[in-house]
Tab-separated table of C-alpha atoms and ligand atoms in Angstrom:
chain	number	residue	atom	x	y	z
E	79	MET	CA	9.004	-14.093	-3.152
E	80	ALA	CA	7.839	-11.413	-0.658
E	81	PHE	CA	10.399	-9.146	1.442
E	82	SER	CA	9.688	-7.744	4.774
E	83	ILE	CA	7.740	-4.416	5.042
E	84	ARG	CA	11.889	-3.417	6.576
E	85	THR	CA	13.844	-4.407	2.938
E	86	ARG	CA	11.014	-2.656	1.227
E	87	LEU	CA	11.448	0.802	3.371
E	88	THR	CA	14.729	0.392	3.300
E	89	PHE	CA	15.586	-1.079	-0.781
E	90	TRP	CA	13.251	2.211	-2.061
E	91	TYR	CA	14.830	4.686	-0.091
E	92	VAL	CA	18.020	3.911	-1.076
E	93	THR	CA	17.511	3.506	-4.534
E	94	LEU	CA	16.194	6.766	-4.637
E	95	LEU	CA	19.071	8.503	-2.561
E	96	THR	CA	21.359	7.068	-5.662
E	97	LEU	CA	19.436	7.387	-8.087
E	98	SER	CA	19.190	11.068	-6.212
E	99	LEU	CA	22.639	11.565	-5.987
E	100	ILE	CA	23.447	10.384	-9.642
E	101	VAL	CA	21.434	12.958	-11.404
E	102	PHE	CA	22.839	15.072	-8.194
E	103	SER	CA	26.533	14.865	-9.549
E	104	ALA	CA	25.855	14.501	-13.288
E	105	ALA	CA	24.416	18.035	-13.016
E	106	PHE	CA	26.716	19.254	-10.810
E	107	SER	CA	29.603	18.239	-13.626
E	108	TYR	CA	27.669	19.764	-16.058
E	109	SER	CA	27.763	22.748	-14.597
E	110	VAL	CA	31.199	22.934	-14.016
E	111	TYR	CA	31.835	21.973	-17.783
E	112	ARG	CA	29.576	24.715	-19.100
E	113	ILE	CA	30.556	27.221	-16.795
E	114	SER	CA	34.583	26.165	-17.651
E	115	ILE	CA	33.667	26.039	-21.348
E	116	ASN	CA	32.335	29.649	-21.872
E	117	ARG	CA	35.519	30.979	-19.540
E	118	ILE	CA	37.504	29.639	-22.080
E	119	ASP	CA	35.708	30.927	-25.056
E	120	GLY	CA	35.351	34.309	-23.757
E	121	GLN	CA	39.207	34.124	-23.273
E	122	ILE	CA	40.099	32.640	-27.153
E	123	ALA	CA	37.256	34.809	-28.679
E	124	SER	CA	39.113	38.189	-27.073
E	125	VAL	CA	42.392	37.117	-28.809
E	126	ALA	CA	40.946	35.911	-31.571
E	127	GLU	CA	39.408	39.672	-31.753
E	128	MET	CA	43.223	41.348	-30.534
E	129	MET	CA	44.518	38.954	-33.644
E	130	VAL	CA	42.494	40.904	-36.371
E	131	HIS	CA	42.646	43.953	-34.965
E	132	THR	CA	46.701	43.163	-34.429
E	133	ILE	CA	46.719	42.005	-38.652
E	134	VAL	CA	44.635	43.969	-40.314
E	135	LYS	CA	44.990	47.770	-40.613
E	136	PRO	CA	42.297	50.241	-41.265
E	137	SER	CA	43.768	50.474	-44.983
E	138	GLY	CA	42.472	47.142	-45.161
E	139	GLU	CA	46.585	46.396	-45.970
E	140	PHE	CA	47.732	42.998	-43.390
E	141	PHE	CA	50.169	43.549	-41.223
E	142	LEU	CA	51.853	39.921	-39.585
E	143	PRO	CA	53.515	40.792	-36.590
E	144	ARG	CA	56.761	39.378	-36.407
E	145	ASP	CA	55.858	36.636	-33.148
E	146	PHE	CA	52.114	35.754	-32.322
E	147	ASP	CA	53.785	34.182	-28.983
E	148	ILE	CA	53.695	37.767	-27.610
E	149	ILE	CA	50.251	37.710	-28.176
E	150	LEU	CA	49.627	34.903	-26.300
E	151	GLY	CA	51.820	35.964	-23.762
E	152	ARG	CA	49.903	39.397	-23.269
E	153	PHE	CA	46.488	37.448	-22.717
E	154	PHE	CA	47.238	34.036	-20.777
E	155	GLY	CA	50.794	35.677	-19.011
E	156	ILE	CA	53.705	33.763	-19.546
E	157	ARG	CA	52.412	30.274	-19.715
E	158	THR	CA	51.798	30.339	-23.908
E	159	ALA	CA	52.260	26.552	-23.551
E	160	GLY	CA	48.356	24.922	-24.383
E	161	HIS	CA	47.215	27.813	-26.455
E	162	TYR	CA	47.612	28.257	-29.378
E	163	ILE	CA	47.391	30.757	-32.645
E	164	GLN	CA	47.321	29.942	-35.856
E	165	LEU	CA	46.578	32.195	-39.072
E	166	LEU	CA	45.168	30.688	-42.573
E	167	ASP	CA	44.147	31.833	-45.667
E	168	ALA	CA	40.676	31.849	-47.736
E	169	LYS	CA	41.716	28.338	-48.967
E	170	GLY	CA	42.862	27.271	-45.110
E	171	ALA	CA	46.507	27.014	-45.623
E	172	ILE	CA	48.635	27.360	-42.879
E	173	VAL	CA	49.505	31.735	-43.506
E	174	ALA	CA	51.457	31.797	-39.864
E	175	ARG	CA	50.826	30.655	-36.557
E	176	SER	CA	52.487	30.057	-32.765
E	177	SER	CA	55.833	28.430	-31.876
E	178	SER	CA	53.359	26.369	-29.585
E	179	LEU	CA	52.495	24.751	-32.962
E	180	GLU	CA	55.271	23.868	-34.394
E	181	GLY	CA	56.999	20.242	-34.410
E	182	ARG	CA	54.747	17.538	-33.373
E	183	TYR	CA	51.940	19.595	-32.645
E	184	ASN	CA	49.126	20.850	-35.033
E	185	MET	CA	45.555	22.614	-35.209
E	186	PRO	CA	43.305	20.630	-37.799
E	187	LEU	CA	40.749	23.159	-39.653
E	188	SER	CA	37.721	21.643	-39.178
E	189	LYS	CA	36.087	20.844	-42.225
E	190	GLU	CA	32.701	22.630	-40.417
E	191	ALA	CA	34.197	25.379	-39.479
E	192	TYR	CA	35.389	26.103	-42.120
E	193	ALA	CA	31.947	26.213	-44.439
E	194	GLU	CA	31.113	28.321	-41.788
E	195	ALA	CA	33.954	30.594	-42.798
E	196	LEU	CA	33.616	30.734	-45.955
E	197	LYS	CA	29.906	31.691	-44.854
E	198	GLY	CA	30.950	34.553	-42.406
E	199	VAL	CA	30.382	32.650	-39.287
E	200	GLN	CA	32.770	32.033	-35.919
E	201	THR	CA	32.475	28.758	-34.586
E	202	TYR	CA	33.781	26.797	-31.573
E	203	GLU	CA	34.546	23.467	-31.382
E	204	ASN	CA	36.984	20.913	-29.831
E	205	VAL	CA	39.717	19.105	-32.419
E	206	LYS	CA	41.632	16.929	-31.402
E	207	GLY	CA	45.562	17.770	-32.025
E	208	ALA	CA	48.816	15.794	-32.660
E	209	ARG	CA	48.883	15.061	-27.984
E	210	ARG	CA	45.807	12.814	-26.961
E	211	PHE	CA	43.688	15.876	-25.807
E	212	PRO	CA	41.224	17.805	-27.417
E	213	ILE	CA	41.581	21.976	-27.803
E	214	ARG	CA	38.990	23.775	-28.290
E	215	VAL	CA	39.364	26.481	-30.807
E	216	VAL	CA	37.697	29.566	-32.229
E	217	THR	CA	37.944	30.123	-35.475
E	218	LYS	CA	37.195	33.696	-36.746
E	219	PRO	CA	37.034	34.423	-40.778
E	220	ILE	CA	38.251	37.693	-41.906
E	221	ILE	CA	36.071	39.313	-43.931
E	222	PHE	CA	37.351	41.886	-46.397
E	223	LYS	CA	34.907	44.400	-47.706
E	224	GLY	CA	32.079	42.839	-46.250
E	225	ALA	CA	31.693	40.106	-48.451
E	226	ARG	CA	35.264	38.175	-49.297
E	227	LEU	CA	37.056	35.616	-46.742
E	228	VAL	CA	39.876	36.567	-47.055
E	229	ALA	CA	41.590	34.983	-43.631
E	230	ILE	CA	40.986	32.636	-41.022
E	231	VAL	CA	42.373	33.225	-37.295
E	232	GLN	CA	42.292	30.538	-35.034
E	233	VAL	CA	43.010	30.349	-31.669
E	234	GLY	CA	43.341	27.333	-29.139
E	235	SER	CA	43.412	26.459	-26.122
E	236	SER	CA	44.257	23.233	-24.458
E	237	LEU	CA	41.132	21.410	-22.426
E	238	GLU	CA	43.959	19.046	-20.760
E	239	GLY	CA	44.410	20.615	-17.570
E	240	MET	CA	40.336	20.813	-17.861
E	241	GLU	CA	40.515	17.281	-17.705
E	242	ASP	CA	41.887	16.226	-15.492
E	243	ILE	CA	40.406	18.159	-12.973
E	244	PHE	CA	37.274	16.542	-14.580
E	245	HIS	CA	38.957	13.068	-13.842
E	246	SER	CA	39.290	14.001	-10.078
E	247	LEU	CA	35.948	15.271	-10.342
E	248	ALA	CA	34.185	12.200	-11.315
E	249	LEU	CA	36.188	10.050	-8.823
E	250	ILE	CA	35.166	11.859	-6.117
E	251	LEU	CA	31.803	11.691	-6.170
E	252	GLY	CA	31.909	8.521	-7.253
E	253	LEU	CA	33.159	7.557	-4.153
E	254	GLY	CA	31.738	9.992	-2.532
E	255	VAL	CA	28.463	8.346	-3.974
E	256	VAL	CA	29.186	4.882	-3.259
E	257	ALA	CA	30.051	5.857	0.300
E	258	VAL	CA	26.828	7.881	1.201
E	259	VAL	CA	24.945	4.771	-0.368
E	260	ILE	CA	27.051	1.851	1.917
E	261	THR	CA	25.850	4.877	5.396
E	262	ALA	CA	22.856	5.087	4.248
E	263	SER	CA	21.917	1.731	3.386
E	264	VAL	CA	23.330	0.366	6.698
E	265	PHE	CA	21.564	3.281	9.068
E	266	GLY	CA	18.057	2.924	6.584
E	267	ALA	CA	17.772	-0.219	7.746
E	268	LEU	CA	18.388	0.233	10.983
E	269	LEU	CA	16.284	2.965	11.554
E	270	ALA	CA	13.258	0.721	9.511
E	271	ARG	CA	14.209	-1.226	12.684
E	272	LYS	CA	14.152	0.474	15.724
E	273	ALA	CA	10.676	2.023	13.689
E	274	LEU	CA	8.614	-0.763	13.299
E	275	LYS	CA	10.001	-2.919	16.100
E	276	PRO	CA	7.181	-1.665	18.224
E	277	VAL	CA	4.637	-3.348	15.372
E	278	ALA	CA	6.585	-6.692	15.992
E	279	GLN	CA	5.828	-6.767	19.593
E	280	ILE	CA	1.912	-5.823	18.999
E	281	THR	CA	2.312	-8.497	16.180
E	282	ALA	CA	3.468	-10.882	19.550
E	283	GLN	CA	1.629	-9.821	22.099
E	284	ALA	CA	-1.491	-9.646	19.841
E	285	ARG	CA	-0.935	-13.248	19.158
E	286	LYS	CA	-1.456	-14.361	23.066
E	287	ILE	CA	-4.951	-12.652	23.184
E	288	THR	CA	-7.277	-15.292	22.527
E	289	ALA	CA	-11.146	-15.560	24.323
E	290	GLU	CA	-10.165	-17.268	27.682
E	291	ASN	CA	-7.604	-13.860	28.262
E	292	LEU	CA	-10.053	-11.188	26.483
E	293	ASN	CA	-9.328	-8.986	29.571
E	294	GLU	CA	-5.764	-8.139	28.487
E	295	ARG	CA	-4.530	-5.060	26.427
E	296	LEU	CA	-2.311	-4.666	23.837
E	297	GLU	CA	1.155	-1.790	26.047
E	298	VAL	CA	0.854	1.722	24.735
E	299	ARG	CA	3.460	3.583	25.062
E	300	VAL	CA	2.918	6.758	22.676
E	301	SER	CA	-0.118	7.531	21.341
E	302	GLN	CA	-0.263	9.698	18.899
E	303	ASP	CA	2.005	8.398	16.388
E	304	GLU	CA	0.726	6.055	13.614
E	305	ILE	CA	1.936	2.721	15.299
E	306	GLY	CA	0.399	4.123	18.845
E	307	SER	CA	-2.692	5.135	17.745
E	308	LEU	CA	-2.837	1.193	15.955
E	309	ALA	CA	-2.946	-0.605	19.716
E	310	VAL	CA	-5.212	2.115	20.688
E	311	THR	CA	-7.608	0.570	18.052
E	312	ILE	CA	-6.559	-2.650	18.138
E	313	ASN	CA	-7.198	-2.418	22.167
E	314	GLU	CA	-10.578	-1.016	21.609
E	315	MET	CA	-11.314	-3.307	19.089
E	316	ILE	CA	-10.426	-6.162	21.745
E	317	GLU	CA	-12.424	-3.919	24.925
E	318	ARG	CA	-15.744	-4.029	22.082
E	319	LEU	CA	-15.338	-8.252	21.458
E	320	GLU	CA	-14.628	-8.770	25.185
E	321	ALA	CA	-18.726	-6.499	25.885
E	322	SER	CA	-19.662	-9.202	23.510
E	323	PHE	CA	-18.577	-12.068	24.481
E	324	ASN	CA	-19.645	-11.337	28.116
E	325	ARG	CA	-23.346	-10.323	26.835
E	326	ILE	CA	-23.173	-13.855	25.215
E	327	ARG	CA	-21.710	-15.657	28.449
E	328	GLN	CA	-24.271	-13.634	30.144
E	329	PHE	CA	-27.613	-14.561	27.967
E	330	THR	CA	-26.113	-17.918	27.663
E	331	ALA	CA	-25.932	-18.259	31.379
E	332	ASP	CA	-29.671	-16.288	31.422
E	333	ALA	CA	-30.967	-18.953	29.590
E	334	SER	CA	-30.123	-21.868	30.555
E	335	HIS	CA	-31.280	-20.445	34.566
E	336	GLU	CA	-34.827	-19.923	32.526
E	337	LEU	CA	-35.266	-23.009	31.023
E	338	LYS	CA	-33.927	-25.235	34.505
E	339	THR	CA	-35.767	-23.501	36.310
E	340	PRO	CA	-39.368	-24.978	34.275
E	341	LEU	CA	-37.223	-27.853	34.496
E	342	THR	CA	-36.898	-28.250	37.990
E	343	ILE	CA	-40.243	-28.389	38.713
E	344	LEU	CA	-41.409	-30.733	36.392
E	345	LYS	CA	-39.184	-33.242	37.561
E	346	GLY	CA	-40.448	-32.395	40.906
E	347	GLU	CA	-44.269	-33.530	40.026
E	348	MET	CA	-43.483	-36.277	38.409
E	349	GLU	CA	-41.570	-37.336	40.790
E	350	MET	CA	-44.787	-37.303	42.958
E	351	ALA	CA	-46.420	-38.335	40.639
E	352	LEU	CA	-44.786	-41.772	39.601
E	353	ARG	CA	-44.942	-41.979	44.489
E	354	SER	CA	-48.923	-41.429	44.599
E	355	LYS	CA	-49.819	-44.579	42.216
E	356	ASP	CA	-53.657	-45.206	42.049
E	357	ASP	CA	-54.509	-40.641	42.432
E	358	VAL	CA	-55.726	-40.160	39.701
E	359	GLN	CA	-56.683	-37.024	39.982
E	360	TYR	CA	-53.595	-35.857	41.913
E	361	MET	CA	-51.780	-37.716	37.903
E	362	GLN	CA	-54.213	-35.423	36.399
E	363	THR	CA	-53.442	-31.874	38.471
E	364	VAL	CA	-49.911	-33.113	37.092
E	365	ILE	CA	-50.330	-33.597	34.373
E	366	ALA	CA	-52.250	-30.044	33.719
E	367	SER	CA	-49.282	-28.581	35.637
E	368	SER	CA	-46.301	-29.993	33.679
E	369	LEU	CA	-47.910	-28.958	30.359
E	370	GLU	CA	-47.962	-25.254	31.444
E	371	GLU	CA	-44.460	-26.035	31.933
E	372	ILE	CA	-43.788	-27.184	28.829
E	373	ASP	CA	-45.813	-24.429	27.205
E	374	ARG	CA	-43.876	-22.184	29.880
E	375	MET	CA	-40.687	-23.613	28.505
E	376	SER	CA	-41.565	-23.958	24.522
E	377	TYR	CA	-42.523	-20.065	24.992
E	378	ILE	CA	-38.977	-18.850	26.234
E	379	VAL	CA	-37.692	-21.361	23.844
E	380	ARG	CA	-39.361	-19.911	21.472
E	381	ASN	CA	-38.477	-15.854	21.951
E	382	LEU	CA	-34.451	-17.653	22.151
E	383	LEU	CA	-34.640	-18.702	18.599
E	384	ASP	CA	-36.791	-15.097	17.797
E	385	LEU	CA	-33.530	-13.648	19.589
E	386	ALA	CA	-31.264	-15.769	17.603
E	387	ARG	CA	-32.294	-15.570	14.403
E	388	LEU	CA	-32.612	-11.609	14.766
E	389	ASP	CA	-28.942	-11.510	16.274
E	390	ALA	CA	-27.824	-13.068	12.905
E	391	ASP	CA	-29.187	-11.412	10.340
E	392	LYS	CA	-31.289	-8.276	10.593
E	393	GLU	CA	-31.288	-8.022	6.400
E	394	ALA	CA	-32.633	-11.556	6.402
E	395	LEU	CA	-36.080	-9.673	7.937
E	396	GLU	CA	-38.382	-8.587	4.496
E	397	ARG	CA	-39.076	-6.018	3.234
E	398	GLN	CA	-42.777	-5.730	1.761
E	399	PRO	CA	-45.461	-3.108	2.628
E	400	VAL	CA	-47.224	-3.644	5.425
E	401	LYS	CA	-50.551	-2.254	5.847
E	402	LEU	CA	-49.960	-1.613	9.892
E	403	ASP	CA	-53.009	-0.833	10.731
E	404	GLU	CA	-54.361	-4.308	9.070
E	405	ILE	CA	-52.264	-6.184	10.965
E	406	LEU	CA	-52.856	-3.723	14.739
E	407	ALA	CA	-56.449	-4.489	14.531
E	408	GLY	CA	-55.974	-8.564	13.803
E	409	ARG	CA	-53.845	-8.680	17.749
E	410	TYR	CA	-56.183	-6.429	18.674
E	411	GLU	CA	-59.293	-8.638	18.320
E	412	HIS	CA	-56.684	-11.910	19.269
E	413	LEU	CA	-55.428	-10.003	22.441
E	414	GLN	CA	-59.723	-9.005	23.433
E	415	ARG	CA	-59.937	-12.239	24.807
E	416	PHE	CA	-57.438	-11.677	27.181
E	417	ALA	CA	-57.546	-8.358	28.120
E	418	LEU	CA	-61.563	-10.029	29.497
E	419	ASP	CA	-60.116	-12.934	31.348
E	420	SER	CA	-58.214	-10.556	33.117
E	421	ARG	CA	-60.210	-8.089	33.129
E	422	VAL	CA	-58.957	-4.723	32.107
E	423	GLU	CA	-60.400	-2.663	29.352
E	424	LEU	CA	-58.865	-3.254	26.175
E	425	VAL	CA	-60.224	0.023	23.087
E	426	MET	CA	-58.468	1.512	20.475
E	427	LEU	CA	-58.485	5.050	20.309
E	428	ASN	CA	-57.505	5.928	16.030
E	429	ASN	CA	-56.137	3.728	13.300
E	430	ALA	CA	-55.030	5.469	10.545
E	431	PRO	CA	-54.253	4.148	7.618
E	432	CYS	CA	-50.291	3.224	7.052
E	433	THR	CA	-48.460	1.264	5.111
E	434	VAL	CA	-45.028	1.051	6.365
E	435	MET	CA	-41.839	-1.329	4.237
E	436	GLY	CA	-41.157	-4.444	6.832
E	437	ASP	CA	-42.463	-7.741	7.874
E	438	ALA	CA	-45.522	-8.478	8.524
E	439	VAL	CA	-45.581	-10.680	11.145
E	440	ARG	CA	-42.488	-9.441	12.823
E	441	ILE	CA	-44.612	-6.389	13.212
E	442	GLY	CA	-47.232	-8.729	14.465
E	443	GLN	CA	-45.035	-9.995	16.635
E	444	LEU	CA	-43.831	-6.411	18.367
E	445	PHE	CA	-47.331	-5.393	18.140
E	446	TYR	CA	-48.415	-8.300	19.927
E	447	ASN	CA	-45.482	-8.233	22.774
E	448	LEU	CA	-46.905	-4.178	23.463
E	449	ILE	CA	-50.519	-4.897	24.358
E	450	ASP	CA	-49.312	-8.742	26.203
E	451	ASN	CA	-47.477	-6.885	28.572
E	452	ALA	CA	-49.613	-3.957	28.873
E	453	ILE	CA	-53.088	-5.891	29.879
E	454	LYS	CA	-50.520	-8.301	31.802
E	455	TYR	CA	-49.293	-6.225	33.931
E	456	SER	CA	-52.394	-4.260	34.376
E	457	PRO	CA	-54.560	-4.804	37.866
E	458	GLU	CA	-58.240	-5.582	37.698
E	459	GLY	CA	-60.308	-3.051	36.453
E	460	ALA	CA	-57.645	-0.967	33.929
E	461	ARG	CA	-57.686	0.068	30.858
E	462	VAL	CA	-55.591	0.077	27.971
E	463	GLU	CA	-55.780	2.758	25.206
E	464	ILE	CA	-54.446	1.792	21.497
E	465	SER	CA	-53.576	4.266	18.873
E	466	LEU	CA	-52.310	4.671	15.226
E	467	ASP	CA	-51.178	7.964	13.828
E	468	ALA	CA	-49.861	8.950	10.723
E	469	GLU	CA	-47.405	11.635	12.111
E	470	ALA	CA	-44.457	13.869	9.842
E	471	ARG	CA	-44.158	10.711	7.609
E	472	GLN	CA	-44.334	8.550	10.242
E	473	ALA	CA	-46.143	6.098	11.751
E	474	VAL	CA	-47.140	6.763	14.926
E	475	VAL	CA	-47.985	3.776	17.163
E	476	ARG	CA	-48.778	4.532	20.939
E	477	ILE	CA	-49.784	1.783	23.512
E	478	ARG	CA	-50.912	3.305	26.874
E	479	ASP	CA	-52.344	1.586	30.009
E	480	THR	CA	-53.584	2.230	33.555
E	481	GLY	CA	-51.351	-0.763	35.230
E	482	ILE	CA	-48.641	-1.416	37.618
E	483	GLY	CA	-45.893	1.024	35.926
E	484	ILE	CA	-42.750	1.442	36.024
E	485	ALA	CA	-40.342	2.417	38.208
E	486	LYS	CA	-36.923	5.151	37.893
E	487	GLU	CA	-34.190	2.486	38.423
E	488	ASP	CA	-36.230	0.148	36.031
E	489	LEU	CA	-36.702	2.142	33.335
E	490	PRO	CA	-33.337	2.121	31.391
E	491	TYR	CA	-33.397	-1.512	31.462
E	492	ILE	CA	-36.349	-3.270	30.739
E	493	PHE	CA	-35.246	-3.638	26.729
E	494	ASP	CA	-31.907	-6.038	27.760
E	495	ARG	CA	-32.539	-9.209	27.942
E	496	PHE	CA	-33.856	-11.264	30.962
E	497	TYR	CA	-34.641	-8.123	32.467
E	498	ARG	CA	-37.527	-8.046	34.425
E	499	VAL	CA	-38.106	-5.387	37.200
E	500	ASP	CA	-40.070	-8.145	39.793
E	501	LYS	CA	-37.316	-10.707	39.472
E	502	ALA	CA	-38.413	-13.713	41.951
E	503	ARG	CA	-41.608	-13.520	39.473
E	504	THR	CA	-41.792	-17.413	37.695
E	505	THR	CA	-45.072	-17.820	37.406
E	506	ALA	CA	-46.772	-18.900	33.829
E	507	LEU	CA	-48.003	-15.111	34.156
E	508	GLY	CA	-44.311	-14.047	34.135
E	509	GLY	CA	-42.534	-14.522	31.026
E	510	ALA	CA	-38.951	-14.854	30.419
E	511	GLY	CA	-37.777	-11.277	29.758
E	512	LEU	CA	-37.626	-11.314	26.461
E	513	GLY	CA	-40.373	-10.082	25.017
E	514	LEU	CA	-39.118	-6.230	25.082
E	515	SER	CA	-36.337	-6.968	24.074
E	516	ILE	CA	-37.217	-8.708	21.003
E	517	CYS	CA	-39.275	-6.063	20.413
E	518	LYS	CA	-36.455	-3.689	20.296
E	519	GLU	CA	-34.690	-5.775	17.679
E	520	ILE	CA	-37.718	-5.605	14.756
E	521	VAL	CA	-38.171	-2.344	15.535
E	522	GLU	CA	-34.304	-1.628	14.930
E	523	SER	CA	-34.065	-3.428	12.516
E	524	LEU	CA	-37.182	-2.241	10.658
E	525	GLY	CA	-35.083	1.527	11.109
E	526	GLY	CA	-37.925	2.854	13.538
E	527	SER	CA	-37.508	3.657	17.174
E	528	ILE	CA	-39.392	2.503	20.318
E	529	GLU	CA	-39.424	4.759	24.212
E	530	ALA	CA	-41.256	4.321	27.322
E	531	GLN	CA	-42.662	6.547	29.151
E	532	SER	CA	-43.593	5.325	33.020
E	533	GLU	CA	-44.709	6.147	36.513
E	534	ALA	CA	-44.770	3.835	38.953
E	535	GLY	CA	-48.727	2.929	40.112
E	536	LYS	CA	-50.107	5.336	37.350
E	537	GLY	CA	-49.382	3.444	34.248
E	538	THR	CA	-47.127	3.533	31.123
E	539	LEU	CA	-47.113	4.936	27.237
E	540	PHE	CA	-44.795	2.821	24.601
E	541	ILE	CA	-44.403	4.828	21.342
E	542	VAL	CA	-42.969	3.119	18.086
E	543	ARG	CA	-42.457	5.015	15.708
E	544	LEU	CA	-41.578	3.613	11.671
E	545	ALA	CA	-40.888	5.233	8.662
E	546	LEU	CA	-44.396	5.495	6.535
E	547	MET	CA	-43.446	4.243	2.525
E	548	ASP	CA	-43.620	7.359	0.470
E	549	ASN	CA	-46.928	6.790	-1.289
E	550	SER	CA	-48.878	6.430	1.961
E	551	PHE	CA	-48.204	9.636	3.423
E	552	SER	CA	-51.343	11.646	4.196
E	553	SER	CA	-53.074	10.286	1.245
E	554	PRO	CA	-56.462	10.552	2.655
E	555	LEU	CA	-56.886	8.068	-0.175
E	556	TYR	CA	-55.822	4.778	1.147
I	299	LIG	N1	-46.957	-2.159	30.192
I	299	LIG	C1	-45.975	-2.737	31.209
I	299	LIG	N2	-46.279	-2.030	32.275
I	299	LIG	C2	-45.410	-2.376	33.627
I	299	LIG	N3	-44.474	-2.878	33.767
I	299	LIG	C3	-43.759	-3.516	32.181
I	299	LIG	C4	-44.498	-3.222	31.053
I	299	LIG	N4	-44.110	-4.187	29.674
I	299	LIG	C5	-42.581	-4.557	30.475
I	299	LIG	N5	-42.756	-4.023	31.533
I	299	LIG	C6	-42.080	-4.636	32.209
I	299	LIG	O1	-40.729	-4.707	31.960
I	299	LIG	C7	-40.187	-6.505	32.053
I	299	LIG	C8	-39.463	-6.890	30.218
I	299	LIG	O2	-40.673	-6.815	29.591
I	299	LIG	P1	-40.628	-8.395	28.761
I	299	LIG	O3	-42.170	-8.158	27.989
I	299	LIG	O4	-39.298	-7.933	27.961
I	299	LIG	O5	-40.689	-9.398	29.757
I	299	LIG	P2	-41.852	-10.009	30.514
I	299	LIG	O6	-43.085	-9.424	30.223
I	299	LIG	O7	-41.435	-10.502	31.505
I	299	LIG	O8	-41.037	-11.491	29.750
I	299	LIG	P3	-41.983	-11.940	28.317
I	299	LIG	O9	-42.245	-10.999	27.457
I	299	LIG	O10	-40.535	-12.836	27.856
I	299	LIG	O11	-42.658	-12.665	28.526
I	299	LIG	C9	-41.127	-7.284	32.243
I	299	LIG	O12	-41.005	-7.874	33.321
I	299	LIG	C10	-42.447	-6.073	33.462
I	299	LIG	O13	-41.348	-5.758	34.502
I	300	LIG	MG1	-43.883	-9.317	27.875
């Protein structure tokens, strides 16, 4: 069975408190007991000492005082009741005793105490007298000439009063512990509920937030405490979710729009063709134009698919040693035709041997998109220069053109999806504005970087940096 945090918190708090109180009470009672016993031991020991001085004369003779009660009285005041003295011979038989030991009262000599006395050792112990209550007794042997036990003095003090005190103490402590624990449980539960109330509120609020109302936020009362920072963290998470939801919405809208335009053109052309029944030449023109639109559509769809794949799983990209120079040379050859048609001069300045870890197909796509743009956005007679250099553990690809360039205000956005400087352009030349965003995804998934420098009317430079594979770094024998 799972208990709530509130119950568990209260339970542990109360258990800990109870245990601490019990340990404290026990330690406190024991200390009081030890202090009292030590005091009593001191008292009875000095009476015993006194007794010995009184009984044994310096000559070694014994002198029995008439009344032990006088000695008791001298020490314990008039309250001699509960205090006892007795003198025993070397065999442990009683020789004389105080009046408090007459009648039903007695103070037995234990075997252990007698054995110790024979050895000349003074002992303290609790013995049970004829009454219910124990007596604290000191057993002091009297040794004559340092060897023979001649007599034993015993002084006792009843623990009756002390037991009473201890019973009361136990009762007070016991009741105190119970009262404190009950109060603490009630207040503990209330406090825990109060402390956890904001969590319940956050849970209730968070439950209401769905994809439809991602603009809503949790209420944050105090942002400094743990719960406040939890709410702030959740809010930040919702914010990120909202941003990516919006990006996806925007992306879907843009994608639909991009596909709708060629579809509308296609539809219009087909309808016209239907109407011009016998005009074969016109039909051919329409079909050719339609094919162009279809090409454009499948190009966009292909790019969308690529982006979706890169989004879904960047890790799925292959990681194999790839010779960048070979791929670049391939793309360069391939795009010469396009450059020729566009009357743009495409030249390779340098193609240093470089190997990186990556996906050959994607890297080919990256180079293609960049060179394609450079040619596409350059007027006739312009020049596009390509170079690949190994610089400080990096392969650096530069694609520079002397084309139309990109205005300062557009430069920060060119890697965004569907971003085009010339928004009105819908001819087959202009793409959907996905090429550079694909480039960025590819470069980033390979751990590299891509940047653009441009000046409107003068030209543009794209620089791609990818980490070189260790063994290919600056190896002249490659
Ligand atoms: N070399 C360049 N010179 C001038 N402008 C450029 C150059 N490269 C990119 N651009 C601008 O950046 C925009 C985005 O480029 P991107 O490659 O992403 O899209 P696109 O070329 O329009 O379409 P797609 O690549 O999807 O066919 C382009 O529309 C163009 O305006
Ligand atoms: Mg492009």
